[in-house]
Structures are given as structure tokens and as C-alpha cells.
Coordinates of C-alpha atoms and ligand atoms in Angstrom, one line a residue:
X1 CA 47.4 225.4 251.1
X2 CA 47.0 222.9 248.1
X3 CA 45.7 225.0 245.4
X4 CA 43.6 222.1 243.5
X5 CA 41.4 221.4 246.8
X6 CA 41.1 224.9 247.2
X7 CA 39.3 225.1 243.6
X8 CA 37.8 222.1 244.0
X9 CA 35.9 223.0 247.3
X10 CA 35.4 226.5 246.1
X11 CA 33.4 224.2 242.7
X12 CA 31.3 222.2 244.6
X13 CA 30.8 225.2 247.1
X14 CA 29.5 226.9 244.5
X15 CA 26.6 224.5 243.8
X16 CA 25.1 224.8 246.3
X17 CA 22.7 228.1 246.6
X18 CA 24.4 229.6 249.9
X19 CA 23.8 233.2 250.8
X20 CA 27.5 233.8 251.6
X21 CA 30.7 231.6 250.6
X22 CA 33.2 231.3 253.7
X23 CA 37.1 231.0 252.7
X24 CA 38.7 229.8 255.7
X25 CA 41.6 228.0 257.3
X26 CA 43.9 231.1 256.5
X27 CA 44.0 232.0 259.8
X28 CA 47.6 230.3 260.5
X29 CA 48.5 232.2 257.0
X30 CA 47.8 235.5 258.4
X31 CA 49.4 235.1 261.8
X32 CA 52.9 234.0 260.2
X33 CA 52.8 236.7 257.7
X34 CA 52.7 234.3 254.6
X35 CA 50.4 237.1 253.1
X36 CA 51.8 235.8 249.4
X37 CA 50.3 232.1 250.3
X38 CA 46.9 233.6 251.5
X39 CA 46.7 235.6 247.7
X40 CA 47.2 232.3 245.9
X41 CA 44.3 230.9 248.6
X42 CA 41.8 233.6 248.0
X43 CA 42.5 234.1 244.4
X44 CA 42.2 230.5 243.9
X45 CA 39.2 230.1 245.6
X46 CA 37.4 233.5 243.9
X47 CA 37.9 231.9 240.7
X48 CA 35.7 229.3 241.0
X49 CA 33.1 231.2 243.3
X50 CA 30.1 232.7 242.1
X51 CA 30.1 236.7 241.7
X52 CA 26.8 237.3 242.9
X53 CA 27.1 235.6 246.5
X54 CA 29.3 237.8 249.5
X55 CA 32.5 235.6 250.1
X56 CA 33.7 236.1 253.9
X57 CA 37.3 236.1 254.5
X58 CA 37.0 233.8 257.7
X59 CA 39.3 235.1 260.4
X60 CA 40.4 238.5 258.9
X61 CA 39.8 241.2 260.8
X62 CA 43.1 243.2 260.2
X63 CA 42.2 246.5 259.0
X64 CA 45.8 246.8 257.0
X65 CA 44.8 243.6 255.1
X66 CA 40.9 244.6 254.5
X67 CA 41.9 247.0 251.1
X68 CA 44.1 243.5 249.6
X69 CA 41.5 241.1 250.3
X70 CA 38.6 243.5 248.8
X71 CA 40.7 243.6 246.0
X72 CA 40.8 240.3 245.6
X73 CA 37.0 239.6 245.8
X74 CA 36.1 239.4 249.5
X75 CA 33.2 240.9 250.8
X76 CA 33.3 240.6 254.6
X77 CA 36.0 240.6 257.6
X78 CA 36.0 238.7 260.7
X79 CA 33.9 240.5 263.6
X80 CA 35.6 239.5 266.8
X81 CA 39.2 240.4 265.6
X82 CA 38.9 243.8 267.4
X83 CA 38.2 242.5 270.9
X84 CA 40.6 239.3 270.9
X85 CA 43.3 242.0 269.8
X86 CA 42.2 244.0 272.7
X87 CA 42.3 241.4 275.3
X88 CA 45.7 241.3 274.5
X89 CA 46.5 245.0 275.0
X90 CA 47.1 245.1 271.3
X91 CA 46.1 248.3 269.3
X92 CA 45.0 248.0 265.3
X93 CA 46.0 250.4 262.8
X94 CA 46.3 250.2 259.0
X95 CA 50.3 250.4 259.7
X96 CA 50.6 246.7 261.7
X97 CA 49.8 246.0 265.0
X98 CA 51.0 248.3 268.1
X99 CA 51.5 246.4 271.5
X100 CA 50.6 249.1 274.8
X101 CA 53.7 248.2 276.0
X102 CA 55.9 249.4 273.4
X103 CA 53.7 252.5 272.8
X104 CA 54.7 255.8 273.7
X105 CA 52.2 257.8 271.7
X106 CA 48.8 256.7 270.5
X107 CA 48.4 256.1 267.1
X108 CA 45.0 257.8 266.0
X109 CA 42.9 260.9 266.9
X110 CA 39.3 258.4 267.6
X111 CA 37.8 259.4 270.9
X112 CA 40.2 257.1 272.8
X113 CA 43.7 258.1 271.7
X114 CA 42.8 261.7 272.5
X115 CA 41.5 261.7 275.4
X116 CA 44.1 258.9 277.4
X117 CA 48.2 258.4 276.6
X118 CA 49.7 254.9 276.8
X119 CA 50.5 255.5 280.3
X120 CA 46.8 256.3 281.2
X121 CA 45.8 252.7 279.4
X122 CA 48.8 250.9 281.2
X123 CA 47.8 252.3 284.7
X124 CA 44.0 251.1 284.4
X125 CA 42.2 248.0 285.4
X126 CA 42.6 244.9 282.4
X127 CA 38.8 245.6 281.8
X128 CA 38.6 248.9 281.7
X129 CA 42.0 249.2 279.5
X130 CA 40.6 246.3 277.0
X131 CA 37.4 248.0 276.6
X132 CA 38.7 251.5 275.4
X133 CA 41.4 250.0 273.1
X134 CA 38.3 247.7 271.6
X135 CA 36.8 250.7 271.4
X136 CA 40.0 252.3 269.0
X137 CA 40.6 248.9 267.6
X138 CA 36.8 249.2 266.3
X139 CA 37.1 252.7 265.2
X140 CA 40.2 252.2 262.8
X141 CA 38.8 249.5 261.2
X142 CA 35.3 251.3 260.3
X143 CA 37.5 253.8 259.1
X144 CA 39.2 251.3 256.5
X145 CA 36.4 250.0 255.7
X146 CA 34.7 253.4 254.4
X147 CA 37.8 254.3 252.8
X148 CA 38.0 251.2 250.9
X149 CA 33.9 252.0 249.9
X150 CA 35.1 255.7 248.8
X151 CA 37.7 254.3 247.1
X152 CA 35.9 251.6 244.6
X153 CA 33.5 254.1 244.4
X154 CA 36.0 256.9 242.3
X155 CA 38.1 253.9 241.5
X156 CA 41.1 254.4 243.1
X157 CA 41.1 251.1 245.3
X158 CA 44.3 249.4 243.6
X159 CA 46.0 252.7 244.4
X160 CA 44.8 252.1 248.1
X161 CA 45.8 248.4 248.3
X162 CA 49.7 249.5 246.6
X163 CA 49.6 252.0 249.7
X164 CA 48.8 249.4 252.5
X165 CA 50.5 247.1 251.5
X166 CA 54.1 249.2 252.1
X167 CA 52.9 248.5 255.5
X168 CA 55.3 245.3 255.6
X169 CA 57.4 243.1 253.7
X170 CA 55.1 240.6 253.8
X171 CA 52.7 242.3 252.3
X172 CA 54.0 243.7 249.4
X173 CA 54.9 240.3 248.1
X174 CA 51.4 239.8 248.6
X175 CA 51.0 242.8 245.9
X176 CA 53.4 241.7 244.1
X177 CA 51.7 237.4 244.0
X178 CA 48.6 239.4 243.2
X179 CA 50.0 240.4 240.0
X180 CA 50.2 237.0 238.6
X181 CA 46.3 237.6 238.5
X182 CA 46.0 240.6 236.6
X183 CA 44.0 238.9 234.0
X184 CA 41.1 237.4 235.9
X185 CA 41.5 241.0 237.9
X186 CA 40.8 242.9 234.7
X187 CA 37.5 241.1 233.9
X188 CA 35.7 242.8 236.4
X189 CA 37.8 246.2 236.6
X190 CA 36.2 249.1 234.7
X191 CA 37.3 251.1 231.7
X192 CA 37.5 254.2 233.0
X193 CA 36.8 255.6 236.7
X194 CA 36.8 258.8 238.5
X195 CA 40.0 258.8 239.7
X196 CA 43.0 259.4 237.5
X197 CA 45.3 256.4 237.7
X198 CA 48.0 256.9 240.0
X199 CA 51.5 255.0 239.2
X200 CA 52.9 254.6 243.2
X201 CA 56.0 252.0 242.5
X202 CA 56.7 249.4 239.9
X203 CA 53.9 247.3 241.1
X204 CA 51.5 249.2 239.3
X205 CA 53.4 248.1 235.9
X206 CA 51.1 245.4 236.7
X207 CA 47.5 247.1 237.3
X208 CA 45.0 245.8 234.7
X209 CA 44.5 249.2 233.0
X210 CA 48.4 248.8 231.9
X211 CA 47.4 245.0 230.8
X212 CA 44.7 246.2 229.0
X213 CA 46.3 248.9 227.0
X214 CA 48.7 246.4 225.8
X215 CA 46.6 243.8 224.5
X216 CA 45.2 246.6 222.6
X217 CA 48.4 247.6 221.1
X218 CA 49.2 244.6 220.3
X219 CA 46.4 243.6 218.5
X220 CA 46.4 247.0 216.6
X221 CA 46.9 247.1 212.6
X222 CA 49.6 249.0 212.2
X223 CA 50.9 251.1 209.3
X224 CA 54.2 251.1 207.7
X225 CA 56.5 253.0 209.8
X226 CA 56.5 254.2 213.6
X227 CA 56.9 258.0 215.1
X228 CA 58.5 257.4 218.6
X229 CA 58.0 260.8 220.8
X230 CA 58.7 261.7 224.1
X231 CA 56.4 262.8 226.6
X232 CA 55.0 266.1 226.7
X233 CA 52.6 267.5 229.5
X234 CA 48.8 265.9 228.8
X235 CA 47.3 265.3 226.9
X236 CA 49.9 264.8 224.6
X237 CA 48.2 265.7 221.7
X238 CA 47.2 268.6 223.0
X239 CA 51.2 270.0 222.7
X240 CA 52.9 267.9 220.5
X241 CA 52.1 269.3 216.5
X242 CA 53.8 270.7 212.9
X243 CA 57.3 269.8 213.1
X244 CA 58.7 267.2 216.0
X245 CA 62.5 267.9 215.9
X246 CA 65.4 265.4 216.0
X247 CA 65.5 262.1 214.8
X248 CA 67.2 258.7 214.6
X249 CA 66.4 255.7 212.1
X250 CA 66.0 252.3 214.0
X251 CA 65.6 249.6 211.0
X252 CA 65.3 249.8 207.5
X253 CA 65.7 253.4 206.4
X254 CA 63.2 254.7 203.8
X255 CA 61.3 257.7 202.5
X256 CA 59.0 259.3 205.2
X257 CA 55.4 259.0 204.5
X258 CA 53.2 260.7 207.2
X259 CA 49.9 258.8 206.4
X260 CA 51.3 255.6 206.5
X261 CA 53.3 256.5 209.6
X262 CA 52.1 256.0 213.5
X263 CA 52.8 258.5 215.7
X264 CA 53.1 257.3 219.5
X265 CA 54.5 259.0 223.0
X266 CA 56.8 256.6 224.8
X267 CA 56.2 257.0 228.3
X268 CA 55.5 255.0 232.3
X269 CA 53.6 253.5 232.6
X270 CA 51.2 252.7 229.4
X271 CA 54.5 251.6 227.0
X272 CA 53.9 253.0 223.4
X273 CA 50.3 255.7 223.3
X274 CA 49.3 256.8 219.8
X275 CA 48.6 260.2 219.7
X276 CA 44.7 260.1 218.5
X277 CA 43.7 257.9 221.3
X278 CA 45.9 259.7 224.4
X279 CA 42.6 261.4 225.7
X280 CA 41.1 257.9 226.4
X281 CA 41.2 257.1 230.0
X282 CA 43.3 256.1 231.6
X283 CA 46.0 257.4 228.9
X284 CA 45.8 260.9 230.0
X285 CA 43.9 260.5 233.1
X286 CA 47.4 259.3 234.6
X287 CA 50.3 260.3 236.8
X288 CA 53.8 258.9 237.4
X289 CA 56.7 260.5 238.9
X290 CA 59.7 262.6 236.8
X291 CA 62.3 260.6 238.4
X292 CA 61.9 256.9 236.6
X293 CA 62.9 253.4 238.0
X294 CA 64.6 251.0 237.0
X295 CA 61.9 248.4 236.7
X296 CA 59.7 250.6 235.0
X297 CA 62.0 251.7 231.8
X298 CA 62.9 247.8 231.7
X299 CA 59.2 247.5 231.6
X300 CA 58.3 250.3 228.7
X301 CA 62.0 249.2 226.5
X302 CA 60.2 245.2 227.1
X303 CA 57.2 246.6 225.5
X304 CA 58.8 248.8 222.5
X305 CA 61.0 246.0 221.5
X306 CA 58.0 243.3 221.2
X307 CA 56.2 245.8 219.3
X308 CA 58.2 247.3 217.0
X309 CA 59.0 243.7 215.2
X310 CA 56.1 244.8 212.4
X311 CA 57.6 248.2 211.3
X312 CA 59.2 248.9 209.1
X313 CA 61.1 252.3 209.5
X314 CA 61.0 253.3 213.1
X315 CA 61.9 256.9 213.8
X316 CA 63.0 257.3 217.2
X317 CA 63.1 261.3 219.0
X318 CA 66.5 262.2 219.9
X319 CA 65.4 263.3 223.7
X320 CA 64.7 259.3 223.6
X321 CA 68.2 258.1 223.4
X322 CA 68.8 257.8 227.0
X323 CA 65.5 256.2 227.9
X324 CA 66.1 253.6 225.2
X325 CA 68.5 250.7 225.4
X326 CA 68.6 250.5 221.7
X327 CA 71.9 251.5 219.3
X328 CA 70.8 254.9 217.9
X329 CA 73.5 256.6 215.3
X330 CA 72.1 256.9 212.1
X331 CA 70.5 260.4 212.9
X332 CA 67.2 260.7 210.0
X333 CA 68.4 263.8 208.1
X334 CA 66.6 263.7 204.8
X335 CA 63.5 265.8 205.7
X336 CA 61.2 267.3 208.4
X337 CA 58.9 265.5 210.5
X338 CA 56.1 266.7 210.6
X339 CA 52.5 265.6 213.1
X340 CA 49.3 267.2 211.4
X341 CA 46.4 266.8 213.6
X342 CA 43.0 265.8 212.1
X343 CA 39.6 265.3 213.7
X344 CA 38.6 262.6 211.7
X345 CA 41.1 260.5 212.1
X346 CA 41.5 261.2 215.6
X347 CA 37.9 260.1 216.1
X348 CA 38.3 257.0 213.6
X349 CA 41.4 255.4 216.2
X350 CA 39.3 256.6 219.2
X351 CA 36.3 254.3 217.6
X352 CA 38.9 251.4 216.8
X353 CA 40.2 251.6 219.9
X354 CA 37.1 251.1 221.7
X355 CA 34.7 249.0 220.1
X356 CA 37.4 247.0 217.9
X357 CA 39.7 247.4 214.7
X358 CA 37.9 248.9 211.2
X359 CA 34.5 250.2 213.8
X360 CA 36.1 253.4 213.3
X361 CA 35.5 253.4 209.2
X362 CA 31.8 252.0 209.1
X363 CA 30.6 254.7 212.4
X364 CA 32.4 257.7 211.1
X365 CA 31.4 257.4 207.3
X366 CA 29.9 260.3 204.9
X367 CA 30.4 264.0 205.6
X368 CA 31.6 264.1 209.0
X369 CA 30.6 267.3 211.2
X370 CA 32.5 268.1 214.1
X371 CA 31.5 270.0 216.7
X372 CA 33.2 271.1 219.7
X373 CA 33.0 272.8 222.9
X374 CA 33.5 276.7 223.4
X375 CA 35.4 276.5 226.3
X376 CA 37.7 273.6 226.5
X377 CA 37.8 273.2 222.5
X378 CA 37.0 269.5 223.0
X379 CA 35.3 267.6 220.8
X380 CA 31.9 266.8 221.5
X381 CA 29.2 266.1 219.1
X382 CA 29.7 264.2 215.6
X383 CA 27.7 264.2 212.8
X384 CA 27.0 262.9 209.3
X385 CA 25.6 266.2 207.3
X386 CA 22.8 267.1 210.3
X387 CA 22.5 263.1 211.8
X388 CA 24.2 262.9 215.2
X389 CA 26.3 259.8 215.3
X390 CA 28.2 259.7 218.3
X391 CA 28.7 262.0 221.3
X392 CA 32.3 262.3 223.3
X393 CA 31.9 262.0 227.2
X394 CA 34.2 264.7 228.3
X395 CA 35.6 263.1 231.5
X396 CA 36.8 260.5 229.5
X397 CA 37.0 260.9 225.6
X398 CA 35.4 257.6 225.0
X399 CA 32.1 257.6 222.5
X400 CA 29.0 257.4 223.4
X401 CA 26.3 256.2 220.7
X402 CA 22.8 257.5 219.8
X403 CA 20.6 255.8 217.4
X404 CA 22.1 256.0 214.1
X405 CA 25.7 255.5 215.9
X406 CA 24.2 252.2 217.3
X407 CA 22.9 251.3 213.7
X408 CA 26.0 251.9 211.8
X409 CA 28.2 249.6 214.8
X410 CA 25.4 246.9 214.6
X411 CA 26.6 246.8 210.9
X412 CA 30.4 247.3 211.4
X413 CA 31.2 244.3 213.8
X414 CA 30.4 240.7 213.6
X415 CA 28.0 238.9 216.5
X416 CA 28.4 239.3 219.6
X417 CA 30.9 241.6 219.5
X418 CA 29.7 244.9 221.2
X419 CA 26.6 243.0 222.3
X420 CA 24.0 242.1 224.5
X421 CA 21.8 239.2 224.0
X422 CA 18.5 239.2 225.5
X423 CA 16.0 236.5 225.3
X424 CA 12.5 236.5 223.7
X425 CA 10.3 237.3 226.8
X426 CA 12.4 240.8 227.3
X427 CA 12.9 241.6 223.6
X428 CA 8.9 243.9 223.9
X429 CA 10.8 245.8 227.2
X430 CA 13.9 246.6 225.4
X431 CA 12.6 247.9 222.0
X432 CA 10.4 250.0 224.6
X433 CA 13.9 251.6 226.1
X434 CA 13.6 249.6 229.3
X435 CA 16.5 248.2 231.2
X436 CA 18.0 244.9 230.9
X437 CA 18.5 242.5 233.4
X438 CA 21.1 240.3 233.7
X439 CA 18.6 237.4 234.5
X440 CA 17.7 237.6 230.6
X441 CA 20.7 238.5 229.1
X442 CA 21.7 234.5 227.1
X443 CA 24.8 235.6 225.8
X444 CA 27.1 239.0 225.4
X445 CA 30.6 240.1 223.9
X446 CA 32.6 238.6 227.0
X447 CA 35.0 242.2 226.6
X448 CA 32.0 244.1 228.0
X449 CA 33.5 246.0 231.1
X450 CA 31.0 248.0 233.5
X451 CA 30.2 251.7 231.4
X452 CA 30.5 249.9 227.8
X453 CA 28.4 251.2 225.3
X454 CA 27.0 248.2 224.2
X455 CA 23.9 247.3 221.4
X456 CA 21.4 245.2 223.0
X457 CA 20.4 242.4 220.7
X458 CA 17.9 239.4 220.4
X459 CA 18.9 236.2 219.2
X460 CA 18.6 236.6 215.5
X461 CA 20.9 239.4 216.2
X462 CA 18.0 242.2 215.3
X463 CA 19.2 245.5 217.1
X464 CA 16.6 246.0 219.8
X465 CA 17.9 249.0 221.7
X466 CA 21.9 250.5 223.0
X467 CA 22.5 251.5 226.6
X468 CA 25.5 251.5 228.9
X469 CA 26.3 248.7 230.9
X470 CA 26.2 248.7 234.2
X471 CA 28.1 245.4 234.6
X472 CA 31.3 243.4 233.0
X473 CA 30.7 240.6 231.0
X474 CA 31.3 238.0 233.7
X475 CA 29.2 240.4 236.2
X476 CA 26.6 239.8 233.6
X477 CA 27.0 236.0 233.4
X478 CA 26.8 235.4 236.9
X479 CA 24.1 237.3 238.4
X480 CA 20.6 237.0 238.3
X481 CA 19.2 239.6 239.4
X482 CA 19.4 243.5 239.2
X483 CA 19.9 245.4 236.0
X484 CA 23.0 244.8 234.0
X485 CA 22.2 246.9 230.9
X486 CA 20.9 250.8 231.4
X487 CA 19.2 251.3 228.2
X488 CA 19.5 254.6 226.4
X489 CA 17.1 253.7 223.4
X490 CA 15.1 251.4 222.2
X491 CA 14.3 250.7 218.2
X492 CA 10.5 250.6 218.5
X493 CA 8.6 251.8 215.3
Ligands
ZN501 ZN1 42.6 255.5 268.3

């Protein structure tokens, strides 16, 4: 398999201006099941591969592998699998591979496993009986194949790949290898999708939205002392208000001080969630079983103990104590504690959270209007006195800028954070509101994930427009042509 040769070739590959990259020799991979080895191949390979060229999985025409290797990177399948299975009276499905012999039912509903049984297929001529289960073997892995399209299309493809791959053994160590590359995974995974993120087994402790949402918590300035709640329905905020019930001191016992307190919802499979930013996908947007594993409370109690280290009062909920592996005795008697909910605060975390610590305090500045929705009660529009600043997408929660929003960010956070940086030629095109395309982007905020709000820049760092991008940042690097930045506005006099 040899890993460095694998990068190398993939290197020098990727010099050269092909219309499509072939990764090959895993052929003998697939057949002995070492699905694990064939993840280190492909990932190691994808790394060094450009993004805007197809990659062809050479020899993979198994539709129960198709949803791992898209994951991965892979763009197109092997297009005589389906006969060569056939010839050998073999029938595909996204469950393994079914030999006639053994069958006693057919395994789909296509035209051919409803019309003929097993016994009909063993009783014809080879030709005939090869043709018809071509015929199913083609069917089911069409059928795959739009699945996986509907599913990066409402974003639900990892949940897809976690589902296939409890096909065999073998293949959930592949999962399971694939985790080790979470982080070049989440470079080109989105912020938010469609589809509300489904936790299906402890491999999904490893998804890149659960990454993500740790890296920001551990980057988070935090305030004196810690809240630690138990989950409610969601949103959490949403039920959780005024006085919070039972608690026990973990550390240095003090005086408690609401505003210098966090208040966060322990819970599967996101760790520690502060209460202002729990409408943010995926925070809410989420699902997990009542019934806990094992791996996952090692995973969450791994996470709290790493991050309480800079508190210095934590106040842990009594309905915690069994979820916990921590000594809890000395019960907190000395007053109520007490969650006030606040608007402005809610939206300054929201802003922190998404476009980076202290954005919050320079966008939501002055005398802050906000104005929600009749029906849900959601927040949607914000305002300084009549200015709009920022809008809240309601799918999501997450902030969506208009002119004076993009002004006040341009001045909060340093270059290139939050930015795209367009070159001269293009500069006229964006202060006229057009799109930007990645062929004349030079440089931008390498945390830009597709559906960003970003502030689209020129080299001097003037603010020439905002939009949303359509792209991540490495998406962005690597392509050269097609938009990369739809453009909401543009700052022409
Ligand atoms: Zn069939």
C-alpha cells in the first residue's frame, strides 16, 4: 500500500492538467476485505489531488462501498463491475454480495427480482440468467448512486456512509480508519445542512461537525465559573430559565456571580453547549438516542474534564451525577441558581461564535432593536436605533449580514479573517454586487466553509462587497472556474 508513493504519485499526478485522476491498484484491497487499508490509500491519495479534477476509484463498482468512497473524495465507480459480477451468478446489493445459489428470495423489488425467484434464474440458460441479474446488479447500483446525490444534497451523506458500512466487519473499521481524517474531512464539510445531524453509533463522536464544535469550545474566552445542566428537549434554551434546581460544587467554592458565570447543557454528542448558541446548527438541529453508550459518555466526561481546567467554580446539576465520573458531595447550598435569558447577549455569543471571539461586541454595538417573528417568537431582524445590522436565518440561527453588518465586521476582525480577497481586474464587478469567482479570489480566511457570510475584499483590504460563499476555503483555492462567492452587496457610491 506504501503510503509515501501513494502521495508522491498522487503530487506529481497532480501536475499534470488531466481531466480525471485514477486511484488504482486497490483492486486486491477490495476483494480481501482490507476496506481499512483502501481508506488510508484513498485518503492518502485525495490529499494531494486537486479538488477541481473527478478522481475515479479504479475497480470499484460495489454499490455497498460507493457512499464510503464518495465520502472520501471519489467521484466515479468502475463500469464493468455489474456484468463480471453477473457472469458469476453473483447478485449486488448495498448489504454484500448474494451468490444465486445460496439465494432463496430475491433481494430487491427492480423489474427482475419481481418478476423471476431464484429458482426461475437457476433453471435458465447461463446467458439469459447473466443478462437479467446484470440487469438487477445495474439497477441497485443506480439506485445508490442517487441516494448518495440526495443525500450530499440535504447533507446527510456521513449518516448514509455510518449506515453502509454496518454492512460488514470490514467495513466499519473502514468508518472507523476514516475517522483518523476528520480534519482534512471537515475542510470541505459545510456549516450547516438540511438535514439534522443524526448520531447512529459511537462513530459519529467522530463526524467533523462534533470536531468543529470543539475547537470552538476550546478556543472560547471563558468567564469565571461554569453552569453545568442537563439536557432538556431542544432547543435547550428554549426550556431551561429562572431558577435551575440542585447543585454540586466541583473546585474551588465561591460566591455565585451570574454574569461572570457560563451556563452550558452537557449532552451526546456535542460535549459542553452554551445556552446562547444551542440554536446554531448542528447544536439543536441534532438527534441521539435516550439510551447512552458507553463510548459516547467516555467521550462527553473526556471533553468536560479538558475543559473545565480554566474555571474556577464549576457548578455541576444534581440529575448529572450519574453521567459524570467525577466525586460530587459538596452539594452548593448558599443560594438559588438562577438562568436569565437576554437577547443581546444571546446574539453577541451567536456572533462570537460564528465569525470569531470579541465580533459579537463591535457588530451588536449602540441601541440594539430586536425584532422577532409572530409565530415562532424567533428572532429575526436586529437593529441599531432604525439601521438593520444583521438578519437570523431561521433554519439555522446563524447571522446573516447586510451592509452596515458587513461594515461594523470589516472593522471588528483583523485581515483575512472573514474574508475574500479578490484581485484588481474583479474589484469594478464586485463593488457592482456581482459574483466572485474563484479564479480571482488571491487569498481568503482559510476557515471559510460553503454558506459563510463572508466580506469580499481587495488587496488593500477596502471592503468591496459581502455575499455568501458558495465554496470552503480550500474549494476556493483549488478551483478555477465557477463562482465561489454569491455576492449579496456591493459598496459602490
Ligand atoms: Zn433486483
Amino acid at each position: 500500500t506504501f503510503m509515501d508513493l501513494r502521495q508522491k504519485c498522487a503530487s506529481e499526478l497532480s501536475k499534470l492538467d488531466a481531466d480525471l485522476y485514477p486511484i488504482g491498484a486497490v483492486v486486491p484491497l477490495m476483494e480481501s476485505y482490507h476496506y481499512k487499508e483502501l481508506v488510508d490509500v484513498v485518503m492518502n491519495s485525495m490529499m494531494h489531488l486537486p479538488d477541481n479534477t473527478a478522481r475515479h476509484l479504479m475497480g470499484a463498482g460495489h454499490p455497498m462501498i460507493f457512499a464510503l468512497a464518495v465520502a472520501m473524495g471519489c467521484d466515479l465507480f468502475d463500469s464493468a463491475a455489474y456484468i463480471l459480477y453477473a457472469e458469476d451468478d453473483r447478485l449486488l446489493s448495498t448489504r454484500g454480495t448474494f451468490k444465486l445459489e445460496n439465494l432463496q428470495e430475491m433481494p430487491c423489488s427492480c423489474e427482475v427480482c419481481s418478476k423471476y425467484t431464484p429458482d426461475d434464474l437457476r433453471a435458465m440458460p447461463k446467458k439469459q440468467r447473466r443478462d437479467l441479474i446484470a440487469q438487477h446488479n445495474l439497477h441497485v447500483s443506480f439506485a445508490e448512486l442517487r441516494l448518495i446525490r440526495q443525500a450530499i444534497y440535504e447533507g446527510s451523506l456521513m449518516e448514509l456512509v455510518e449506515e453502509r458500512c454496518r454492512a460488514h466487519p470490514a467495513l466499519l473499521d473502514a468508518v472507523r480508519q476514516l475517522s483518523n481524517y476528520t480534519e482534512d474531512l471537515e475542510k470541505y464539510d459545510p456549516r450547516s445542512k438540511k438535514s439534522a445531524f443524526f448520531y447512529t453509533g459511537a462513530e459519529s463522536l467522530k463526524r467533523s461537525e462534533v470536531l468543529r464544535h470543539q475547537q470552538k469550545m476550546t478556543a472560547m474566552p471563558k468567564k469565571r465559573d461554569l453552569v453545568v445542566l442537563p439536557p432538556s428537549r431542544k432547543p435547550y434554551s428554549k426550556f431551561i430559565s429562572g431558577k435551575l434546581g440542585e447543585f454540586y460544587v466541583y473546585g474551588n467554592k465561591g460566591e455565585f456571580d451570574g454574569e461572570n458565570t457560563d451556563f452550558m447543557v452537557l449532552d451526546v454528542p456535542f460535549g459542553l453547549i452554551p445556552l446562547e448558541v444551542d440554536e446554531l446548527y448542528p447544536l439543536s438541529q441534532s438527534a441521539t438516542p435516550k439510551i447512552r453508550d458507553k463510548d459516547s459518555l467516555e467521550f462527553i466526561n473526556q471533553f468536560f474534564s479538558e475543559f473545565i481546567e480554566d474555571y474556577n467554580q464549576v457548578l455541576v446539576h444534581s440529575r448529572l451525577k450519574d453521567t459524570l465520573d467525577i466525586e460530587l458531595s459538596d452539594k452548593f447550598e448558599d443560594e438559588e441558581i438562577r438562568y436569565k435569558k437576554d437577547d443581546v447577549r444571546k446574539l453577541k455569543a451567536i456572533a462570537d461564535y460564528q465569525f470569531g471571539w470579541g465580533a459579537g461586541e463591535s457588530l451588536l454595538k449602540g441601541n440594539i432593536n430586536v425584532e422577532k417573528s409572530k409565530k415562532t417568537g424567533k428572532i429575526r431582524h436586529i437593529y441599531d436605533g432604525k439601521t438593520l445590522i444583521v438578519n437570523m436565518r431561521a433554519s439555522d440561527s446563524y447571522l446573516v449580514l447586510s451592509k452596515e453588518g458587513a461594515k461594523r465586521l470589516h472593522g471588528a476582525c483583523e485581515y483575512p479573517k472573514n474574508r475574500v480577497v479578490v484581485n484588481k481586474d474583479s474589484e469594478p464587478f464586485a463593488l457592482d454586487g456581482k459574483s466572485v469567482f474563484s479564479k480571482f479570489v488571491v487569498e481568503c480566511d482559510e476557515n471559510i466553509r460553503s454558506n459563510d457570510e463572508v466580506l469580499i475584499v481587495n488587496e488593500d483590504d477596502r471592503l468591496l462587497a459581502f455575499g455568501k460563499s458558495l465554496l470552503s476555503a480550500v474549494e476556493i483555492d483549488n478551483f478555477q472556474t465557477g463562482q465561489a462567492i454569491k455576492t449579496r452587496k456591493g459598496f459602490k457610491k
